[in-house]
XYZ file of C-alpha atoms in Angstrom:
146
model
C 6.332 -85.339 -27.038
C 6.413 -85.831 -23.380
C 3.063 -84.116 -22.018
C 0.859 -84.932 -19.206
C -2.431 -82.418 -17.891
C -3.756 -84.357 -14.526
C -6.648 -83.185 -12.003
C -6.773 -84.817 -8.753
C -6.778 -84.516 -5.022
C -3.464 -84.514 -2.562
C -3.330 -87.307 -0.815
C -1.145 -85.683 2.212
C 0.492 -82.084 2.569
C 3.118 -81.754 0.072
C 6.869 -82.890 1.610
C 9.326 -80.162 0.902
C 13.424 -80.291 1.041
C 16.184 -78.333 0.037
C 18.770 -79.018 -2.216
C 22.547 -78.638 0.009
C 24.936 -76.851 -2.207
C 25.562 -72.337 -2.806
C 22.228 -72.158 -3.581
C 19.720 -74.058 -1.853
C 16.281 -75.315 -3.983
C 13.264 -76.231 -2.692
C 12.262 -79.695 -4.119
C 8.040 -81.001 -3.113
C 6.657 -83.890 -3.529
C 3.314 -85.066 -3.283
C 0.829 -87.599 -4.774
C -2.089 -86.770 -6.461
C -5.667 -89.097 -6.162
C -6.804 -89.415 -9.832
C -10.342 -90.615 -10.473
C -10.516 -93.305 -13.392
C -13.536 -92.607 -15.740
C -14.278 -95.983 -16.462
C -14.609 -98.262 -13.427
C -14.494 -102.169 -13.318
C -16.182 -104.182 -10.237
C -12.665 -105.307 -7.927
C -10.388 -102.755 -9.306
C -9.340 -99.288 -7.614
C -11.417 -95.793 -8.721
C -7.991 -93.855 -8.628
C -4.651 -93.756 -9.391
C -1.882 -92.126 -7.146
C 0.376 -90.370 -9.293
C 3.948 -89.066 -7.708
C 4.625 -85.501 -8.559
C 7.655 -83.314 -8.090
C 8.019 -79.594 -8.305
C 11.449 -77.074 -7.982
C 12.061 -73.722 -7.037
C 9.511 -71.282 -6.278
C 6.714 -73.618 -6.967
C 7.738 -76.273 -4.826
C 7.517 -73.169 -1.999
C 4.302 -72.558 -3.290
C 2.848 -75.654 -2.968
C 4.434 -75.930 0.811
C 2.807 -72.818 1.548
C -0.619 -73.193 -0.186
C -1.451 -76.740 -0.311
C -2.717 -79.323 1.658
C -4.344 -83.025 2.074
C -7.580 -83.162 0.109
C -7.617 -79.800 -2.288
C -7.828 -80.279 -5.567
C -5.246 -79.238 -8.090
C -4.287 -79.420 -11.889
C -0.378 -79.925 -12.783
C 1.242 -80.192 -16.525
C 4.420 -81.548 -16.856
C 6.299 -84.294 -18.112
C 6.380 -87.875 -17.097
C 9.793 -89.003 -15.981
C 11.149 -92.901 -15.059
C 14.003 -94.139 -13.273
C 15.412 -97.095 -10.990
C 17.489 -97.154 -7.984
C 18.649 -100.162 -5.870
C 17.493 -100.405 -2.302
C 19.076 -101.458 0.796
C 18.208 -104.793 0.165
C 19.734 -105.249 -3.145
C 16.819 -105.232 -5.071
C 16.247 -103.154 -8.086
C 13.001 -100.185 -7.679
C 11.665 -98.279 -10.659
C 10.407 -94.867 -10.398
C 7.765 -93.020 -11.936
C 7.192 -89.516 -11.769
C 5.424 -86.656 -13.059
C 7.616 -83.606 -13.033
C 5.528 -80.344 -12.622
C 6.117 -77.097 -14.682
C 2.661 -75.551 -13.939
C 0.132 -76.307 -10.602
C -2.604 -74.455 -9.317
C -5.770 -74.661 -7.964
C -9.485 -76.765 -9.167
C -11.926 -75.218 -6.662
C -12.528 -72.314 -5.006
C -11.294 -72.096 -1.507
C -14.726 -72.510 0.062
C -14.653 -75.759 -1.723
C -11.081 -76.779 -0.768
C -12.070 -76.283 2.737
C -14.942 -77.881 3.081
C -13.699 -81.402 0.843
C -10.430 -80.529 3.497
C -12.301 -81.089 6.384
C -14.306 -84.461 4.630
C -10.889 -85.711 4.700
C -9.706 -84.768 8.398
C -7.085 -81.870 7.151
C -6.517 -78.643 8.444
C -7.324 -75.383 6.313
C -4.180 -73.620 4.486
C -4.699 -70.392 6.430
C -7.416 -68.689 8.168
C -9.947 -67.104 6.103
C -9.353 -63.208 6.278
C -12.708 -62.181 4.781
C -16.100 -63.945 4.367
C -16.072 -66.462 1.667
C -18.604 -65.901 -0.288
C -19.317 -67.611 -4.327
C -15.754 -65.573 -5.542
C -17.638 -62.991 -7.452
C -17.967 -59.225 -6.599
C -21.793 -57.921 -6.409
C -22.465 -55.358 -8.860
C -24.939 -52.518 -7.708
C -27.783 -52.146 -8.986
C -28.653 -49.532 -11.737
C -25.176 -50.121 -13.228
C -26.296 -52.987 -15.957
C -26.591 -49.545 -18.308
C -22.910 -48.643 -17.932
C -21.413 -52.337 -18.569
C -20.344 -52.815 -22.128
C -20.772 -56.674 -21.744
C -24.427 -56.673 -21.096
């Protein structure tokens, strides 16, 4: 089985090209930040992990994410080599997304955004408030949760 869940920040906005042919495809990449749990004293606290996404969620992450949000992607892990200009041989690694969304709230997003110099998504059209609707008073008798 070929299965990998990761959490982790984007370390730029997400690159997006199309594929040429009858039917263009949108094709994103971007690199996720990935803590480490378990740090040693010299060694790095993350790992950048290369992910790639087709279709309409590689438009989705063009449209709706950017450097420093926080996102989880599941996918598969997939290798491969190339030669370079120089002659020598590269291997790839690269975790190819079948589902991405969102860690944090936008509030959040925004604010750990701006931390790392980024600009917001989009404007906020409404106050941003803790994501939850206020429930009026006198209506705890009505709910049949409580």
């Amino acid at each position: 089985m070929n299965k990998v869940i990761l959490m982790g920040r984007l370390t730029r906005d997400p690159e997006v090209r199309y594929s040429q042919g009858e039917r263009p495809t949108a094709v994103a990449r971007y690199t996720l930040a990935v803590n480490r749990t378990f740090k040693r004293a010299g060694e790095p606290d993350a790992d950048f992990i290369n992910c790639v996404t087709f279709g309409r969620s590689a438009e989705f992450a063009e449209k709706y994410f950017r450097q420093g949000i926080r996102i989880v992607v599941s996918g598969r892990i997939q290798t491969g080599s190339y030669t370079n200009r120089d002659g020598v041989k590269v291997y790839t690694t690269d975790v190819i997304v079948e589902e991405q969304e969102f860690a944090e709230s936008k509030a959040a997003s925004e604010q750990s955004a701006s931390a790392y110099g980024a600009r917001p998504a989009a404007a906020p059209s409404a106050p941003v408030g803790d994501g939850f609707m206020n429930i009026p008073d006198g209506l705890d008798e009505e709910l049949p949760f409580s």
